[in-house]
Amino acid sequence: MNFQIRPLLLITSIVILSLTQTANASRIGIKMPSEPKPASAPTACKSLDDWNEPTHPRRIYGNTWYVGTCGISVVLIATPNGHVLIDSAPEKASVAVRQNILSLGVKLSDIKTILLTHEHHDHIGGLASMQKATGAKVLGRNNILEVLTSGKNDRRDPQFDELSGFSPIANVHGFDDGSTISIGTTQIQQIPMAGHAPGGSGWTWQECEKKVCKNIVFADSLGSISDNTYLYSAPDSLANALKESSERLAKTPCDILITGHGTASDLLSRLDGEKPLSDEHACANYAKAGALRLEDRLKKEVKK
């Protein structure tokens, strides 16, 4: 597999004919996803806040697929040179997520790279078992490699006192902030988004359908949420990092927004056609809302 991590580059439009993708994939034994048969998991979710409740996979756009649960987003980016998975959902949801991937007609071993948004158990609790099932490389920001390989969050995290650990993750590789992950012709650009957690990352890439290309952004959380000990107003807090994350995301070209908790962007409603899928202002609006929440949080801390 042609796999590289390289410095930040502007992503230009990449149009790849589906027939070419299929031919390339066939040559190296990678199966590209296809629309699944009617799923055994329910279409409707009892709760969009349930991290573990199964739901069927959905095509997001092009060769990007939603394979997560009712409450937690997991995304599969299919490429002829090996597929990429972003996040895993909690360990209790790992079987449902793997079943979603298999229902697309791809093999788990076709997943060669796993990325993550941030190091909390609701998003990567199942990452160790997913890595073992796929044999994929896990890429994490250099500042959280010890957290990923130990399964233990540290006091830098605003939610440290309330976090559950996760199983230690194997085959973890670090990357520099602002890197672009290149797999064949697919380029996935990292957006540094610390603040909600020390290792926060957003990810952006392009997908095309009939030569219409869209910028997809999987944004990390901008929530200024903490345990009862942490203060965002403290000198060594992640407040400035969170502000910078909002500013950075607001400037990112964005047609389709994905959030780790789908309720933050009405994701499943948009994927089911109940609301427009694309909105070029979605990332900017999401960033603005996050910045306002942090501002309100800081004001409340000063009043205490």
Short mmCIF file of C-alpha atoms in Angstrom, two decimals:
data_model
loop_
_atom_site.label_atom_id
_atom_site.label_comp_id
_atom_site.label_asym_id
_atom_site.label_seq_id
_atom_site.Cartn_x
_atom_site.Cartn_y
_atom_site.Cartn_z
CA MET A 1 0.00 0.00 0.00
CA ASN A 2 1.27 3.47 -0.91
CA PHE A 3 1.01 5.23 2.44
CA GLN A 4 2.60 8.55 3.37
CA ILE A 5 2.29 11.23 6.01
CA ARG A 6 3.41 14.55 4.66
CA PRO A 7 3.23 18.22 5.62
CA LEU A 8 0.11 20.28 5.18
CA LEU A 9 -0.87 20.95 1.56
CA LEU A 10 -3.87 22.60 -0.02
CA ILE A 11 -6.13 19.90 -1.39
CA THR A 12 -7.16 20.46 -4.99
CA SER A 13 -10.03 18.75 -6.80
CA ILE A 14 -9.35 15.11 -7.50
CA VAL A 15 -11.73 13.43 -9.93
CA ILE A 16 -11.36 9.66 -10.21
CA LEU A 17 -13.69 7.60 -12.36
CA SER A 18 -15.40 4.80 -10.47
CA LEU A 19 -14.32 2.27 -13.10
CA THR A 20 -10.68 3.22 -12.57
CA GLN A 21 -11.06 2.90 -8.83
CA THR A 22 -12.64 -0.52 -9.15
CA ALA A 23 -9.90 -1.71 -11.51
CA ASN A 24 -7.12 -0.49 -9.21
CA ALA A 25 -8.80 -2.03 -6.19
CA SER A 26 -9.24 -5.36 -7.94
CA ARG A 27 -5.58 -5.43 -8.94
CA ILE A 28 -4.38 -5.26 -5.32
CA GLY A 29 -7.26 -7.23 -3.84
CA ILE A 30 -9.08 -4.34 -2.14
CA LYS A 31 -12.87 -4.50 -2.38
CA MET A 32 -14.67 -1.18 -2.79
CA PRO A 33 -17.94 -0.81 -0.83
CA SER A 34 -21.35 -1.39 -2.37
CA GLU A 35 -24.82 -0.57 -1.12
CA PRO A 36 -25.70 -3.11 1.58
CA LYS A 37 -28.66 -5.42 1.53
CA PRO A 38 -31.49 -4.49 3.93
CA ALA A 39 -29.81 -4.35 7.32
CA SER A 40 -30.80 -6.38 10.33
CA ALA A 41 -30.21 -3.32 12.52
CA PRO A 42 -33.17 -0.94 12.80
CA THR A 43 -33.32 2.07 10.50
CA ALA A 44 -34.90 4.32 13.11
CA CYS A 45 -33.02 5.00 16.33
CA LYS A 46 -34.76 4.92 19.67
CA SER A 47 -32.26 7.52 20.87
CA LEU A 48 -29.81 9.59 18.87
CA ASP A 49 -27.81 9.97 22.08
CA ASP A 50 -27.28 6.22 22.55
CA TRP A 51 -23.62 5.46 21.92
CA ASN A 52 -24.18 1.73 21.45
CA GLU A 53 -27.52 1.38 19.65
CA PRO A 54 -26.94 -0.09 16.17
CA THR A 55 -28.11 1.56 12.99
CA HIS A 56 -27.49 0.63 9.36
CA PRO A 57 -24.60 2.05 7.33
CA ARG A 58 -25.21 4.97 4.99
CA ARG A 59 -23.32 6.43 2.06
CA ILE A 60 -22.28 9.96 2.94
CA TYR A 61 -20.89 11.02 -0.43
CA GLY A 62 -18.74 9.32 -3.03
CA ASN A 63 -16.76 6.56 -1.35
CA THR A 64 -17.24 7.87 2.19
CA TRP A 65 -19.61 5.88 4.39
CA TYR A 66 -21.20 6.21 7.81
CA VAL A 67 -20.67 2.96 9.73
CA GLY A 68 -21.27 4.17 13.29
CA THR A 69 -24.08 3.83 15.80
CA CYS A 70 -27.16 5.92 16.51
CA GLY A 71 -25.16 8.23 18.77
CA ILE A 72 -21.52 8.02 17.71
CA SER A 73 -20.07 8.64 14.26
CA VAL A 74 -17.61 6.23 12.68
CA VAL A 75 -16.59 6.92 9.10
CA LEU A 76 -15.13 4.65 6.42
CA ILE A 77 -13.21 6.29 3.57
CA ALA A 78 -12.76 3.72 0.82
CA THR A 79 -9.75 3.89 -1.50
CA PRO A 80 -8.33 1.41 -4.01
CA ASN A 81 -5.10 1.36 -1.98
CA GLY A 82 -6.74 0.45 1.32
CA HIS A 83 -9.57 1.87 3.38
CA VAL A 84 -9.39 4.40 6.19
CA LEU A 85 -11.52 4.34 9.33
CA ILE A 86 -12.05 7.37 11.56
CA ASP A 87 -12.93 6.50 15.19
CA SER A 88 -14.49 3.26 16.41
CA ALA A 89 -17.32 4.06 18.89
CA PRO A 90 -17.25 2.42 22.36
CA GLU A 91 -16.16 -1.18 22.86
CA LYS A 92 -19.79 -2.26 23.46
CA ALA A 93 -20.59 -1.06 19.94
CA SER A 94 -17.60 -2.69 18.26
CA VAL A 95 -19.51 -5.71 16.95
CA ALA A 96 -22.19 -3.49 15.40
CA VAL A 97 -19.59 -1.24 13.76
CA ARG A 98 -17.70 -4.19 12.30
CA GLN A 99 -20.97 -5.68 11.03
CA ASN A 100 -21.76 -2.39 9.29
CA ILE A 101 -18.38 -2.47 7.56
CA LEU A 102 -18.81 -6.08 6.48
CA SER A 103 -22.32 -5.37 5.17
CA LEU A 104 -20.75 -3.03 2.61
CA GLY A 105 -19.01 -6.01 1.07
CA VAL A 106 -15.50 -5.12 2.21
CA LYS A 107 -13.15 -7.15 4.35
CA LEU A 108 -11.94 -5.86 7.70
CA SER A 109 -8.40 -6.50 6.51
CA ASP A 110 -9.01 -3.98 3.70
CA ILE A 111 -8.87 -1.25 6.37
CA LYS A 112 -5.22 -0.22 6.43
CA THR A 113 -5.31 3.02 8.42
CA ILE A 114 -7.28 4.16 11.47
CA LEU A 115 -7.51 7.82 12.45
CA LEU A 116 -9.22 9.36 15.47
CA THR A 117 -10.85 12.60 16.48
CA HIS A 118 -9.95 12.53 20.19
CA GLU A 119 -8.93 10.15 22.92
CA HIS A 120 -12.20 9.65 24.85
CA HIS A 121 -13.72 6.19 25.33
CA ASP A 122 -17.03 7.02 23.63
CA HIS A 123 -15.14 7.59 20.36
CA ILE A 124 -12.21 5.16 20.57
CA GLY A 125 -13.22 2.61 23.23
CA GLY A 126 -13.43 -0.05 20.53
CA LEU A 127 -10.24 1.00 18.77
CA ALA A 128 -8.01 -1.70 20.25
CA SER A 129 -10.31 -4.51 19.12
CA MET A 130 -10.80 -2.82 15.73
CA GLN A 131 -7.04 -2.54 15.25
CA LYS A 132 -6.63 -6.21 16.15
CA ALA A 133 -9.41 -7.26 13.75
CA THR A 134 -8.03 -5.22 10.85
CA GLY A 135 -4.28 -5.18 11.46
CA ALA A 136 -4.38 -1.49 10.52
CA LYS A 137 -1.96 1.25 11.52
CA VAL A 138 -3.39 3.69 14.05
CA LEU A 139 -2.31 7.30 13.61
CA GLY A 140 -2.42 9.69 16.56
CA ARG A 141 -1.12 13.15 17.35
CA ASN A 142 2.36 13.00 18.85
CA ASN A 143 1.14 14.59 22.10
CA ILE A 144 -1.14 11.64 22.98
CA LEU A 145 0.85 8.60 21.90
CA GLU A 146 1.41 7.54 25.52
CA VAL A 147 -2.32 7.88 26.23
CA LEU A 148 -3.21 5.70 23.24
CA THR A 149 -0.71 2.96 23.99
CA SER A 150 -1.53 2.89 27.73
CA GLY A 151 -5.30 3.37 27.54
CA LYS A 152 -5.10 5.92 30.35
CA ASN A 153 -6.05 9.58 30.00
CA ASP A 154 -3.99 12.16 31.87
CA ARG A 155 -4.71 15.28 33.92
CA ARG A 156 -4.30 17.55 30.90
CA ASP A 157 -7.75 16.37 29.84
CA PRO A 158 -10.61 18.63 31.01
CA GLN A 159 -12.78 15.57 31.76
CA PHE A 160 -10.06 13.53 33.46
CA ASP A 161 -11.99 12.78 36.68
CA GLU A 162 -15.01 11.47 34.75
CA LEU A 163 -13.35 9.48 31.97
CA SER A 164 -13.31 5.72 31.65
CA GLY A 165 -10.13 4.21 30.30
CA PHE A 166 -9.91 2.05 27.21
CA SER A 167 -7.89 -0.95 26.11
CA PRO A 168 -4.32 -0.09 25.13
CA ILE A 169 -3.94 0.30 21.37
CA ALA A 170 -1.24 -1.43 19.33
CA ASN A 171 0.60 -0.36 16.17
CA VAL A 172 0.26 3.36 16.91
CA HIS A 173 2.22 5.90 14.87
CA GLY A 174 2.55 9.61 15.55
CA PHE A 175 2.26 12.50 13.11
CA ASP A 176 2.96 16.21 13.21
CA ASP A 177 0.09 18.68 13.44
CA GLY A 178 -1.17 19.85 10.06
CA SER A 179 -0.05 16.69 8.26
CA THR A 180 -1.78 15.29 5.20
CA ILE A 181 -2.31 11.53 5.14
CA SER A 182 -1.83 10.33 1.57
CA ILE A 183 -3.07 6.92 0.50
CA GLY A 184 -2.68 6.59 -3.22
CA THR A 185 -4.42 9.63 -4.69
CA THR A 186 -6.59 10.17 -1.60
CA GLN A 187 -5.42 13.01 0.62
CA ILE A 188 -6.85 13.38 4.14
CA GLN A 189 -5.76 16.57 5.83
CA GLN A 190 -5.55 16.86 9.60
CA ILE A 191 -6.98 19.92 11.31
CA PRO A 192 -5.42 20.44 14.78
CA MET A 193 -8.42 20.76 17.12
CA ALA A 194 -7.21 20.45 20.71
CA GLY A 195 -9.38 21.95 23.45
CA HIS A 196 -12.13 19.48 24.14
CA ALA A 197 -9.29 17.00 24.62
CA PRO A 198 -5.51 17.42 24.30
CA GLY A 199 -5.25 15.23 21.19
CA GLY A 200 -8.23 16.56 19.24
CA SER A 201 -8.12 16.34 15.44
CA GLY A 202 -10.49 17.24 12.68
CA TRP A 203 -10.10 15.63 9.25
CA THR A 204 -10.97 16.91 5.79
CA TRP A 205 -10.89 15.30 2.35
CA GLN A 206 -12.67 15.46 -0.99
CA GLU A 207 -15.14 13.07 -2.54
CA CYS A 208 -16.60 13.29 -6.04
CA GLU A 209 -19.79 12.04 -7.66
CA LYS A 210 -20.22 12.56 -11.42
CA LYS A 211 -17.37 15.09 -11.33
CA VAL A 212 -19.10 17.10 -8.59
CA CYS A 213 -16.57 17.28 -5.77
CA LYS A 214 -17.34 18.23 -2.20
CA ASN A 215 -15.15 19.00 0.79
CA ILE A 216 -16.03 16.70 3.67
CA VAL A 217 -15.02 17.67 7.19
CA PHE A 218 -15.12 15.36 10.20
CA ALA A 219 -14.79 18.00 12.91
CA ASP A 220 -13.75 17.23 16.45
CA SER A 221 -15.86 18.41 19.35
CA LEU A 222 -15.65 22.08 20.34
CA GLY A 223 -17.39 21.47 23.65
CA SER A 224 -15.83 23.19 26.66
CA ILE A 225 -16.96 20.39 28.96
CA SER A 226 -15.05 19.38 32.06
CA ASP A 227 -15.11 17.57 35.38
CA ASN A 228 -15.65 19.49 38.62
CA THR A 229 -11.94 20.19 39.06
CA TYR A 230 -10.85 21.61 35.71
CA LEU A 231 -10.95 25.35 34.99
CA TYR A 232 -10.76 26.65 31.45
CA SER A 233 -9.80 30.02 32.97
CA ALA A 234 -6.61 28.56 34.49
CA PRO A 235 -3.33 29.74 32.90
CA ASP A 236 -2.35 26.23 31.77
CA SER A 237 -5.79 25.25 30.42
CA LEU A 238 -6.76 24.31 26.87
CA ALA A 239 -8.89 27.46 26.44
CA ASN A 240 -6.55 29.10 23.91
CA ALA A 241 -6.22 25.84 22.03
CA LEU A 242 -10.01 25.56 21.86
CA LYS A 243 -10.33 29.14 20.58
CA GLU A 244 -7.73 28.44 17.91
CA SER A 245 -9.53 25.22 16.96
CA SER A 246 -12.76 27.15 16.35
CA GLU A 247 -10.92 29.76 14.29
CA ARG A 248 -9.13 27.09 12.27
CA LEU A 249 -12.30 25.13 11.54
CA ALA A 250 -14.21 28.26 10.52
CA LYS A 251 -11.64 28.87 7.77
CA THR A 252 -11.72 25.30 6.45
CA PRO A 253 -13.54 24.72 3.13
CA CYS A 254 -16.55 22.69 4.15
CA ASP A 255 -19.51 21.35 2.18
CA ILE A 256 -20.48 18.34 4.30
CA LEU A 257 -19.98 18.45 8.07
CA ILE A 258 -19.64 15.30 10.17
CA THR A 259 -19.51 15.48 13.95
CA GLY A 260 -18.53 12.77 16.45
CA HIS A 261 -21.92 13.05 18.13
CA GLY A 262 -24.32 13.24 15.22
CA THR A 263 -26.84 15.33 17.16
CA ALA A 264 -24.38 18.25 17.01
CA SER A 265 -24.93 18.48 13.26
CA ASP A 266 -28.23 16.61 12.66
CA LEU A 267 -26.06 14.12 10.80
CA LEU A 268 -28.38 11.11 10.50
CA SER A 269 -31.31 13.32 9.53
CA ARG A 270 -29.19 14.78 6.74
CA LEU A 271 -27.97 11.37 5.62
CA ASP A 272 -31.57 10.12 5.53
CA GLY A 273 -32.64 13.03 3.33
CA GLU A 274 -34.76 14.74 5.96
CA LYS A 275 -32.53 17.83 5.84
CA PRO A 276 -30.02 19.13 3.28
CA LEU A 277 -26.79 17.17 3.33
CA SER A 278 -24.55 20.00 2.17
CA ASP A 279 -24.15 23.42 3.73
CA GLU A 280 -21.08 25.51 2.97
CA HIS A 281 -21.64 27.47 6.19
CA ALA A 282 -21.97 24.41 8.44
CA CYS A 283 -18.38 24.38 9.74
CA ALA A 284 -18.35 28.13 10.32
CA ASN A 285 -21.63 27.96 12.23
CA TYR A 286 -20.42 24.98 14.25
CA ALA A 287 -17.20 26.83 15.07
CA LYS A 288 -19.06 29.98 16.09
CA ALA A 289 -21.34 28.03 18.43
CA GLY A 290 -18.31 26.36 20.05
CA ALA A 291 -16.56 29.70 20.55
CA LEU A 292 -19.67 31.20 22.16
CA ARG A 293 -19.99 28.25 24.55
CA LEU A 294 -16.38 28.68 25.64
CA GLU A 295 -16.89 32.41 26.13
CA ASP A 296 -19.93 31.71 28.29
CA ARG A 297 -18.00 29.07 30.25
CA LEU A 298 -15.15 31.48 30.98
CA LYS A 299 -17.57 34.17 32.16
CA LYS A 300 -19.22 31.74 34.57
CA GLU A 301 -15.86 30.69 35.99
CA VAL A 302 -14.88 34.31 36.64
CA LYS A 303 -18.13 34.90 38.55
CA LYS A 304 -17.49 32.00 40.92
#
